[in-house]
PDB file of C-alpha atoms in Angstrom:
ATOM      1  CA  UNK A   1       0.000   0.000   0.000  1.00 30.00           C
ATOM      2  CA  UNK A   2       1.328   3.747  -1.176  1.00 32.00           C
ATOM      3  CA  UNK A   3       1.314   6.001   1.608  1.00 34.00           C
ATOM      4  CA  UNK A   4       0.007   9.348   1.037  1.00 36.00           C
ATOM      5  CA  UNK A   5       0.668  12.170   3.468  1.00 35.00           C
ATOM      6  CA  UNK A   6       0.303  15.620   1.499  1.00 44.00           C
ATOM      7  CA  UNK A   7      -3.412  17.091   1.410  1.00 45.00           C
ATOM      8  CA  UNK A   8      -5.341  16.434  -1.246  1.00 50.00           C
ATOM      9  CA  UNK A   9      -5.823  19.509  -3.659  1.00 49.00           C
ATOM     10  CA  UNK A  10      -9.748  19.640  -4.297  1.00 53.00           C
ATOM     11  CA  UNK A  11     -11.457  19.603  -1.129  1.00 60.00           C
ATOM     12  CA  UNK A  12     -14.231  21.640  -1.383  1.00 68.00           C
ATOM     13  CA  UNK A  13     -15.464  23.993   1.047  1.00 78.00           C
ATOM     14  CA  UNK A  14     -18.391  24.614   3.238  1.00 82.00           C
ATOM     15  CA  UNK A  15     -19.575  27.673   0.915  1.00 87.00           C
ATOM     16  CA  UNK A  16     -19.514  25.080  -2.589  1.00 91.00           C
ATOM     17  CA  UNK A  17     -21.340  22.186  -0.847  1.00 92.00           C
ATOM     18  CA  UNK A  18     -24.351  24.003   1.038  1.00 93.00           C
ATOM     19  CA  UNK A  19     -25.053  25.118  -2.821  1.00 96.00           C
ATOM     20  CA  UNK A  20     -23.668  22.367  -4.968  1.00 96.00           C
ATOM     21  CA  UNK A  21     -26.585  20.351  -5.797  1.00 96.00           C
ATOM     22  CA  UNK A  22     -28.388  23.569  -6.924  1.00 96.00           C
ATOM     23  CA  UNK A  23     -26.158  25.196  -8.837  1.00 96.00           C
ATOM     24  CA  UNK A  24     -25.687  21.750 -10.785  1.00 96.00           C
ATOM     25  CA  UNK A  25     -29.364  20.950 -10.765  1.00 95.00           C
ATOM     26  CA  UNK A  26     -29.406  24.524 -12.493  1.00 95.00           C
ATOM     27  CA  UNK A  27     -26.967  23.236 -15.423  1.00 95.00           C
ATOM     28  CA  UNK A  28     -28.989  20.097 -16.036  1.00 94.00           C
ATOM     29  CA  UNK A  29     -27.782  17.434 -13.677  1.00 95.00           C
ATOM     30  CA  UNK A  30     -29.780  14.901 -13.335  1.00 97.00           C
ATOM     31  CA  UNK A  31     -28.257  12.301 -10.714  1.00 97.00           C
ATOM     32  CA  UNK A  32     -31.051   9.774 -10.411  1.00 97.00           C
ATOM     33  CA  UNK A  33     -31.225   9.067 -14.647  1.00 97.00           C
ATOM     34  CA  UNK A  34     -27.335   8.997 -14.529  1.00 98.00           C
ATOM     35  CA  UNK A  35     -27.682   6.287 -11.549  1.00 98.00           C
ATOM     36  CA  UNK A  36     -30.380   4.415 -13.276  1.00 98.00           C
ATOM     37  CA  UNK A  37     -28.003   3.989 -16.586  1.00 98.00           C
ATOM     38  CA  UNK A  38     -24.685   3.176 -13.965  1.00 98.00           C
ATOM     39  CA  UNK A  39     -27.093   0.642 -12.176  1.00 98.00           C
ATOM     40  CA  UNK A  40     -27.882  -0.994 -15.779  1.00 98.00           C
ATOM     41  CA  UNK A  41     -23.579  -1.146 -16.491  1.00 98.00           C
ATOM     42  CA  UNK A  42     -23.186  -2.685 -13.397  1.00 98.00           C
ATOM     43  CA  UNK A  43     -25.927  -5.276 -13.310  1.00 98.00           C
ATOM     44  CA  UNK A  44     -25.502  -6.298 -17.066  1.00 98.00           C
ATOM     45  CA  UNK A  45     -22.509  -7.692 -16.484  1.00 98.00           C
ATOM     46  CA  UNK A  46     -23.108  -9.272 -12.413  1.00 98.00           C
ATOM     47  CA  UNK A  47     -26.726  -9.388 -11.735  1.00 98.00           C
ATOM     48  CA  UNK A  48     -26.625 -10.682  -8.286  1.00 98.00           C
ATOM     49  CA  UNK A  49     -24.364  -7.149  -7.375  1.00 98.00           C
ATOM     50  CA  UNK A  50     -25.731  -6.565  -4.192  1.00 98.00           C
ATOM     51  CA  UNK A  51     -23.515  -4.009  -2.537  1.00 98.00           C
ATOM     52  CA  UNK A  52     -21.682  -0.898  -3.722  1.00 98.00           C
ATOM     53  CA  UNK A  53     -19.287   1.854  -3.041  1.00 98.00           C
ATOM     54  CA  UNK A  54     -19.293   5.467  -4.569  1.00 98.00           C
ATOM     55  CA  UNK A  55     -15.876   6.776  -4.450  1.00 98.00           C
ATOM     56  CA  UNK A  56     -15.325  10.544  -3.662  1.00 97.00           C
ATOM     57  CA  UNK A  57     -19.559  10.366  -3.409  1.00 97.00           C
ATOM     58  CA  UNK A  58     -19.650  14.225  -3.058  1.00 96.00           C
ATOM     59  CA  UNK A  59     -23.691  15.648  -1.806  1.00 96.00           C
ATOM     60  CA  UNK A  60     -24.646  11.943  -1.883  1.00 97.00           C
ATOM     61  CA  UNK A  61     -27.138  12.192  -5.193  1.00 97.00           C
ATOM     62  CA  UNK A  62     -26.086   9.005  -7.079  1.00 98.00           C
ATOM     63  CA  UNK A  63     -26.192   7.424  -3.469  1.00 97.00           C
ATOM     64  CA  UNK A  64     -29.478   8.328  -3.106  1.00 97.00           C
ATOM     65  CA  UNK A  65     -30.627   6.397  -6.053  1.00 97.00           C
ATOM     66  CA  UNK A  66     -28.415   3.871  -5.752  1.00 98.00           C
ATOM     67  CA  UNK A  67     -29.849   3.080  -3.208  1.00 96.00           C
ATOM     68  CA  UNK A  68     -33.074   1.333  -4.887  1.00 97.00           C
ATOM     69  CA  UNK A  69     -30.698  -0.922  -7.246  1.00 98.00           C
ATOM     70  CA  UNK A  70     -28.431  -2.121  -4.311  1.00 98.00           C
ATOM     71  CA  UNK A  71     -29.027  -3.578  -0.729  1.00 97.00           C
ATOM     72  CA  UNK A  72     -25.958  -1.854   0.672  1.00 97.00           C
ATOM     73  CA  UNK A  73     -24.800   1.253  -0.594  1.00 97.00           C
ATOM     74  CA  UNK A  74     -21.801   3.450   0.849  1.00 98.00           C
ATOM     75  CA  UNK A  75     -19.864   6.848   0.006  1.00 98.00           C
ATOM     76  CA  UNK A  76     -16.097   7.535   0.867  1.00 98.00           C
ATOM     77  CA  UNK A  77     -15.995  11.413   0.624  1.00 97.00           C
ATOM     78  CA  UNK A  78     -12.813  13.730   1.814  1.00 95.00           C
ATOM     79  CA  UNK A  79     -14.738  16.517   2.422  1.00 93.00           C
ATOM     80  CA  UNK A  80     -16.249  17.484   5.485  1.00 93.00           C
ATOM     81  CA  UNK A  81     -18.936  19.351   3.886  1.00 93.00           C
ATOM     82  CA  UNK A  82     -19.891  17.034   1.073  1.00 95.00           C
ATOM     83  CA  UNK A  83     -19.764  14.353   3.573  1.00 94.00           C
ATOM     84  CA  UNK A  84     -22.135  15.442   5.911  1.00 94.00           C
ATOM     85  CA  UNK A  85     -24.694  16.273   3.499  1.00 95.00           C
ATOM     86  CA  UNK A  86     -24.524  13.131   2.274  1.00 96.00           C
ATOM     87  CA  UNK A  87     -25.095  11.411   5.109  1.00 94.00           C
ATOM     88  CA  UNK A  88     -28.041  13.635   6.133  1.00 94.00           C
ATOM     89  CA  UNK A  89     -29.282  12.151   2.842  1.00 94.00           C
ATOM     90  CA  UNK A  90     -28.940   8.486   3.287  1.00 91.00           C
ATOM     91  CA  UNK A  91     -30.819   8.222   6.341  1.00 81.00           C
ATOM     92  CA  UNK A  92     -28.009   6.142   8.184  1.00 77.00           C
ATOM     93  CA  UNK A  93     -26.287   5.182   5.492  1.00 83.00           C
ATOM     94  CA  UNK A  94     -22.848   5.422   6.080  1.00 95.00           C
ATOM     95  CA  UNK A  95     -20.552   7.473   3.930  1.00 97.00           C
ATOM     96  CA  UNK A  96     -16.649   7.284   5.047  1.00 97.00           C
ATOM     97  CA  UNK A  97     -14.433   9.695   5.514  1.00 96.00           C
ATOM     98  CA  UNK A  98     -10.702   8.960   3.592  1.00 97.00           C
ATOM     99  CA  UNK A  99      -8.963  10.233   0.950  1.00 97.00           C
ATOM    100  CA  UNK A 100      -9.604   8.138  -2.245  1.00 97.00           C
ATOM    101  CA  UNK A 101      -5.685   7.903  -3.290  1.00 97.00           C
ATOM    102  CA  UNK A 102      -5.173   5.662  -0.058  1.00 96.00           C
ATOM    103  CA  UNK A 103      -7.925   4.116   1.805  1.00 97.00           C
ATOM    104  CA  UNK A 104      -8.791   0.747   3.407  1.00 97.00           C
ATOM    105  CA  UNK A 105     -12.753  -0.080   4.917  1.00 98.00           C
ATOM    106  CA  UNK A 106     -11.817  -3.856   5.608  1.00 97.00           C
ATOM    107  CA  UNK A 107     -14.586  -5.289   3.538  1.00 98.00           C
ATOM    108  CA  UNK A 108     -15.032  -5.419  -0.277  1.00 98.00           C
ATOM    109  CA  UNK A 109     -18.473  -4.304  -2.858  1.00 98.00           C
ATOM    110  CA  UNK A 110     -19.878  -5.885  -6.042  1.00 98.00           C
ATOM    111  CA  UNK A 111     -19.282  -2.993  -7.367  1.00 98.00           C
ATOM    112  CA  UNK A 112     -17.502   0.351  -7.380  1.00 98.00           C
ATOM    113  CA  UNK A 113     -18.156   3.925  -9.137  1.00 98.00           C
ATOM    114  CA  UNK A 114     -16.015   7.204  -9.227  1.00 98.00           C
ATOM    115  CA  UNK A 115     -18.063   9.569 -11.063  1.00 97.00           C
ATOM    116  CA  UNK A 116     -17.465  13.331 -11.253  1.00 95.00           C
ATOM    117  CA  UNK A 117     -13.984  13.552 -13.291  1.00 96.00           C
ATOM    118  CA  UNK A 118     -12.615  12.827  -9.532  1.00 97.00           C
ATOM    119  CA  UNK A 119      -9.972  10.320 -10.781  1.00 98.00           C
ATOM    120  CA  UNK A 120      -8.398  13.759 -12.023  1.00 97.00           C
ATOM    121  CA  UNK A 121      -7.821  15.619  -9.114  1.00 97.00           C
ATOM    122  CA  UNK A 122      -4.502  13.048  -8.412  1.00 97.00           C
ATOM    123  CA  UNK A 123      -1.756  14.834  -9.570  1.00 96.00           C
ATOM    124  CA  UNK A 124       0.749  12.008 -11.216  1.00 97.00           C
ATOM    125  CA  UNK A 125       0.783   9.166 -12.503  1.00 98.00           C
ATOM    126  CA  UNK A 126       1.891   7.871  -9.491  1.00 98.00           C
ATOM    127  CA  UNK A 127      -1.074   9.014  -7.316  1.00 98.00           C
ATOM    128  CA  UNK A 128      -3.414   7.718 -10.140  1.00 98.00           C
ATOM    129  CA  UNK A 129      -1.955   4.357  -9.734  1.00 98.00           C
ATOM    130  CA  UNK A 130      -2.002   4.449  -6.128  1.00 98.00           C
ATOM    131  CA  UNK A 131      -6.077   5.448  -6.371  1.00 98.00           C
ATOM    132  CA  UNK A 132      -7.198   2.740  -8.949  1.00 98.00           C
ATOM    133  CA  UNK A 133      -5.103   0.242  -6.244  1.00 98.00           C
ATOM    134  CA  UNK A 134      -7.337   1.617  -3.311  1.00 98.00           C
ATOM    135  CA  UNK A 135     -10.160   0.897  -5.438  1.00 98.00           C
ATOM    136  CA  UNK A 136      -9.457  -2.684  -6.686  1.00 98.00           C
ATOM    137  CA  UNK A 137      -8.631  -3.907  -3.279  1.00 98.00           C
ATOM    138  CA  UNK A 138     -12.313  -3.244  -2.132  1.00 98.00           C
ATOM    139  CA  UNK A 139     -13.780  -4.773  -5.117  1.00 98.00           C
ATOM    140  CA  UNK A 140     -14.772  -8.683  -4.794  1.00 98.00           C
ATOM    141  CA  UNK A 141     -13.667 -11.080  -7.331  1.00 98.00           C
ATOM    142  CA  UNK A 142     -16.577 -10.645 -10.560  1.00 98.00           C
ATOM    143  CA  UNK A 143     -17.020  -7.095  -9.291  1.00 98.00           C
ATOM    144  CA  UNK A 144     -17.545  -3.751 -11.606  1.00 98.00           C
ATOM    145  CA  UNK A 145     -15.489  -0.977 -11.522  1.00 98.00           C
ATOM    146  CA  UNK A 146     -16.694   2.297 -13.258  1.00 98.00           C
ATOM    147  CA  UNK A 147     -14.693   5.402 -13.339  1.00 98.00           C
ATOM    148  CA  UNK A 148     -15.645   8.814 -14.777  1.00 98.00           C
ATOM    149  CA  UNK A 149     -12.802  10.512 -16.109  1.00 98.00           C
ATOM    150  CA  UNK A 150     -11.324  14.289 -16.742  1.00 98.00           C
ATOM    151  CA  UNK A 151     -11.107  15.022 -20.538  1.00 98.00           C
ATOM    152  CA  UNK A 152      -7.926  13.713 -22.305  1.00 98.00           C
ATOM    153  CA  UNK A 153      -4.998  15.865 -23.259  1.00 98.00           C
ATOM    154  CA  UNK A 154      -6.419  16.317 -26.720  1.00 97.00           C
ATOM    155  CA  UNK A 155     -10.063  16.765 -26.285  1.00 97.00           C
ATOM    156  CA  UNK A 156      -9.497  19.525 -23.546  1.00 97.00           C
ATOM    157  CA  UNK A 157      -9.940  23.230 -24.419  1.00 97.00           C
ATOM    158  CA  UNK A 158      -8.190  25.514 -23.849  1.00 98.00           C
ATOM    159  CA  UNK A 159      -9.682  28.970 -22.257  1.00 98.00           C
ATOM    160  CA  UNK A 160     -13.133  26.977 -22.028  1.00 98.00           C
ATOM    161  CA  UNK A 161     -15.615  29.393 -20.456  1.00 98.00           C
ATOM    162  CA  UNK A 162     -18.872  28.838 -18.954  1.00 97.00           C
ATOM    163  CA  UNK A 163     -21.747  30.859 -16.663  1.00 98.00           C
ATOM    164  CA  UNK A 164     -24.930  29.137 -15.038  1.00 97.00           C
ATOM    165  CA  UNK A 165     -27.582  30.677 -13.062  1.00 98.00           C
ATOM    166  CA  UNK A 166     -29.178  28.980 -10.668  1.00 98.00           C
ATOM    167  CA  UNK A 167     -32.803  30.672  -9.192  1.00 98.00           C
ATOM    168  CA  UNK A 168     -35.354  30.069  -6.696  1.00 97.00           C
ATOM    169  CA  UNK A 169     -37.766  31.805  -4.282  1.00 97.00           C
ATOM    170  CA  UNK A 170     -35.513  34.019  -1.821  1.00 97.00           C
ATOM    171  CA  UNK A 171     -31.535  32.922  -3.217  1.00 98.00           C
ATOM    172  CA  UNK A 172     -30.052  32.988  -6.887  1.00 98.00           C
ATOM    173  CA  UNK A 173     -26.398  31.329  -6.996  1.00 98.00           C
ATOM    174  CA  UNK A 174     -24.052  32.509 -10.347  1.00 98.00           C
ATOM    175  CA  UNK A 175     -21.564  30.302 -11.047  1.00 98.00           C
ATOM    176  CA  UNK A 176     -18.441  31.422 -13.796  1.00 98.00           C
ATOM    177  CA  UNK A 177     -16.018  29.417 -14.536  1.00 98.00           C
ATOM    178  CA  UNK A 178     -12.371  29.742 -16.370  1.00 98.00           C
ATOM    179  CA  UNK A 179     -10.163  26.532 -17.410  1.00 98.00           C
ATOM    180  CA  UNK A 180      -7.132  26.899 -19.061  1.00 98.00           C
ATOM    181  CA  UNK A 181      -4.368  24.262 -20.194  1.00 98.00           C
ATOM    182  CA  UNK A 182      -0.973  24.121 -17.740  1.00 97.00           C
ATOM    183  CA  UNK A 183       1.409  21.365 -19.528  1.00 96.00           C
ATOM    184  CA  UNK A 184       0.012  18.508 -18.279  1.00 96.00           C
ATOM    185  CA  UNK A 185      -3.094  19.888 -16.129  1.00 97.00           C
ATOM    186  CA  UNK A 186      -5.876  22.225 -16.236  1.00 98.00           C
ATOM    187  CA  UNK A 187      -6.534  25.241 -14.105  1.00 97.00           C
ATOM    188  CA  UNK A 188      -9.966  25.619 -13.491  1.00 97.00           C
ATOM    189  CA  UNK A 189     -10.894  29.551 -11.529  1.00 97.00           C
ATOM    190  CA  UNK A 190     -14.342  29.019 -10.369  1.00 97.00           C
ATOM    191  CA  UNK A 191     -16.304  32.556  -8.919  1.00 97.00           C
ATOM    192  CA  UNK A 192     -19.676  31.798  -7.284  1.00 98.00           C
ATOM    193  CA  UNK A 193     -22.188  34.774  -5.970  1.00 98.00           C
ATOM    194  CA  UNK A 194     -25.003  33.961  -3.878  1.00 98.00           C
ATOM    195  CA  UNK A 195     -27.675  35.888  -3.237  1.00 98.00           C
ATOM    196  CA  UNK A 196     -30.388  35.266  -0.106  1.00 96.00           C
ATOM    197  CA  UNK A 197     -32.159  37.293   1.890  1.00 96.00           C
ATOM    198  CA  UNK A 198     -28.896  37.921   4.319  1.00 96.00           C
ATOM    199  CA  UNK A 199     -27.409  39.399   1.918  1.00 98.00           C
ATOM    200  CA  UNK A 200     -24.538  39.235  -1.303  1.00 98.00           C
ATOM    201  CA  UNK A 201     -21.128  36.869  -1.536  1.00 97.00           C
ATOM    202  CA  UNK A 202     -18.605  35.804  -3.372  1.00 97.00           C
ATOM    203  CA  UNK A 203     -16.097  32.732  -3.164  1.00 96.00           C
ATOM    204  CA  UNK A 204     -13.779  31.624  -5.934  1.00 96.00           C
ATOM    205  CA  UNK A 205     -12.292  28.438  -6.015  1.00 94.00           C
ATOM    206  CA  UNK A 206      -9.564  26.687  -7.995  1.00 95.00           C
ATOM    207  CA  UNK A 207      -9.365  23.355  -9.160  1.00 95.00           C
ATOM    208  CA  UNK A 208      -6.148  21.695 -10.641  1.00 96.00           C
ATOM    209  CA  UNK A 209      -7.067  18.538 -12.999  1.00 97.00           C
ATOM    210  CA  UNK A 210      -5.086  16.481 -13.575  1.00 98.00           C
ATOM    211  CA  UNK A 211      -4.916  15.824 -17.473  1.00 98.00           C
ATOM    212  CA  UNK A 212      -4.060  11.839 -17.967  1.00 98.00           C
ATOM    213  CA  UNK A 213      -4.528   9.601 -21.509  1.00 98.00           C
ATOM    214  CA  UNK A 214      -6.898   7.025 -21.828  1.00 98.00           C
ATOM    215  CA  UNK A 215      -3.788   4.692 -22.134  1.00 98.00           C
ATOM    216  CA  UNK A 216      -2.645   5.925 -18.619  1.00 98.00           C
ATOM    217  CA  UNK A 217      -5.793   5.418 -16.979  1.00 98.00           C
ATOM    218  CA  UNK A 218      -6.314   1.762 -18.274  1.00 98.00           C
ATOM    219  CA  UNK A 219      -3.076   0.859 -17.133  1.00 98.00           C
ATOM    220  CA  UNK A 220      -3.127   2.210 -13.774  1.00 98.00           C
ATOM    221  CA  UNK A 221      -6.624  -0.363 -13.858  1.00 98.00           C
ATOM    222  CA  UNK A 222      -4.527  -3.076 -15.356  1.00 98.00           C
ATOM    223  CA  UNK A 223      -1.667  -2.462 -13.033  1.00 98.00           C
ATOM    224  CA  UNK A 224      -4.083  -2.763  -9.833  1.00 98.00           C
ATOM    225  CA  UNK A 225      -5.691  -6.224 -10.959  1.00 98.00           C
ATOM    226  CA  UNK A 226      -9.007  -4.870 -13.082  1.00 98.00           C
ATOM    227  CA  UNK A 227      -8.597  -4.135 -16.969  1.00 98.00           C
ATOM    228  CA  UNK A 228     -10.911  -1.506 -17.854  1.00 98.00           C
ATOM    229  CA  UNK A 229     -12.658  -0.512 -21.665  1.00 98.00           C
ATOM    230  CA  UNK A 230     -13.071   2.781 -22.369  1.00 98.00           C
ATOM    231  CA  UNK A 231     -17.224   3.564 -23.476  1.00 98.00           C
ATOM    232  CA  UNK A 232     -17.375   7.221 -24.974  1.00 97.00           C
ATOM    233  CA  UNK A 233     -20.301   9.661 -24.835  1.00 96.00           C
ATOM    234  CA  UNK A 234     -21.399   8.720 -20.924  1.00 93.00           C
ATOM    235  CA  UNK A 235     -23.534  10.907 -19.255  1.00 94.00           C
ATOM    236  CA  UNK A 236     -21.048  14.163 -19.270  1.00 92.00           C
ATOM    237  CA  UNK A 237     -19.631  13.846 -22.539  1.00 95.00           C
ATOM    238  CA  UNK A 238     -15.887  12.178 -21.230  1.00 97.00           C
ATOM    239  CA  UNK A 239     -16.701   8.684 -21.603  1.00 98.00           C
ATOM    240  CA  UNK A 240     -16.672   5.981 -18.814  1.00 98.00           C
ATOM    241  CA  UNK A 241     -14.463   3.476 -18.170  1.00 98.00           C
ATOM    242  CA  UNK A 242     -15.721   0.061 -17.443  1.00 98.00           C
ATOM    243  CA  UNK A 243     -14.221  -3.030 -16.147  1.00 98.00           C
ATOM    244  CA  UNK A 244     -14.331  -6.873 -14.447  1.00 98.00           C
ATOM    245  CA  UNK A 245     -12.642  -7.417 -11.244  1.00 98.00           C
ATOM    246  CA  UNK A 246     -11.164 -11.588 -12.686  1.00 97.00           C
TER     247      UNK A 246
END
């Protein structure tokens, strides 16, 4: 096992997660239909998947739905924030609190997701090894592993620019973003303003990603124990990659 002491660079804060599912809702998320089609991967190829693990689970969404596919669902999440919404979402459900590059819960899942580009925020090689490891370990022999990744070095654009608006009765949320390419990662500036009835803020954020080749992330699955195919399209445009625990 790869220890890994340094902090991870994309925990979010309390400000992005009390408005993250509805500034996403906002630009057309829709977490249940994208659990629904992960649900179908996963069951396609082991029908009697009982149990599952959402790596880096974030506000707890897919969990939410997962929920009615699997008897045991669980969420590893890093951030405090994230966390704890999740769990206030799952009812007792247990969502655990480690840092995906390096984690052991002592017991293994049927299956295993990573949605969100999150595989991206490692920042070598190295680390990206050391997180598809973490993952294989907990995944039970016949298992499926399905990972979400960042966009590759030559699909990303450069200077991509977008703005969402996000409204309801008593707080409107803007959210502005700014990625540009820095050799081999992106810098992504976020600037949120919300609006409620206490008032007007602003946060920015910023977001390194990490940007790997397909090649690199199937062998950092092959190197761990879990070959993976890559399926384009997916439900954010980056593809999915999909694999068999032998």
């Amino acid at each position: 096992m790869t220890a890994v002491s340094e902090a991870f660079p994309a925990v979010y804060s309390t400000d992005h997660a009390e408005i993250y599912d509805f500034i996403h809702a906002a630009r057309g998320r829709d977490w249940a239909a994208e659990a629904d089609d992960l649900a179908k991967l996963i069951l396609d190829r082991r029908p009697e998947a009982r149990s599952l693990l959402d790596v880096a689970c974030g506000t707890g969404e897919h969990l939410v739905r997962f929920a009615t596919h699997f008897e045991r669902t669980e969420g590893l999440e890093l951030s405090e924030g994230m966390g704890r919404i999740a769990e206030a979402k799952l009812a007792g459900g247990t969502v655990h609190s480690a840092d995906m590059r390096d984690f052991d819960l002592g017991t293994s899942y049927d299956a295993i997701v990573c949605m969100c580009f999150s595989l991206s925020y490692t920042r070598t090689v190295e680390e990206l090894r050391s997180t598809a490891a973490s993952m294989v370990r907990h995944l039970a022999p016949g298992g499926v592993l399905i990972a979400e990744p960042w966009w590759f070095p030559e699909k990303f654009i450069d200077g991509f620019v977008s703005a969402s608006l996000a409204e309801e009765e008593g707080r409107a949320v803007s959210r502005l973003s700014h990625t540009v390419k820095d050799g081999r990662t992106s810098r992504m500036t976020v600037r949120y303003t919300v609006a409620d009835r206490s008032g007007i803020r602003e946060f920015t954020e910023h977001e390194i990603l990490s940007l790997f080749s397909e090649e690199e992330y199937k062998a950092a699955f092959a190197e761990a124990g879990c070959p993976v195919e890559y399926h384009p399209g997916g439900p954010n445009g980056r593809g999915l990659f999909v694999g068999v625990r032998p």
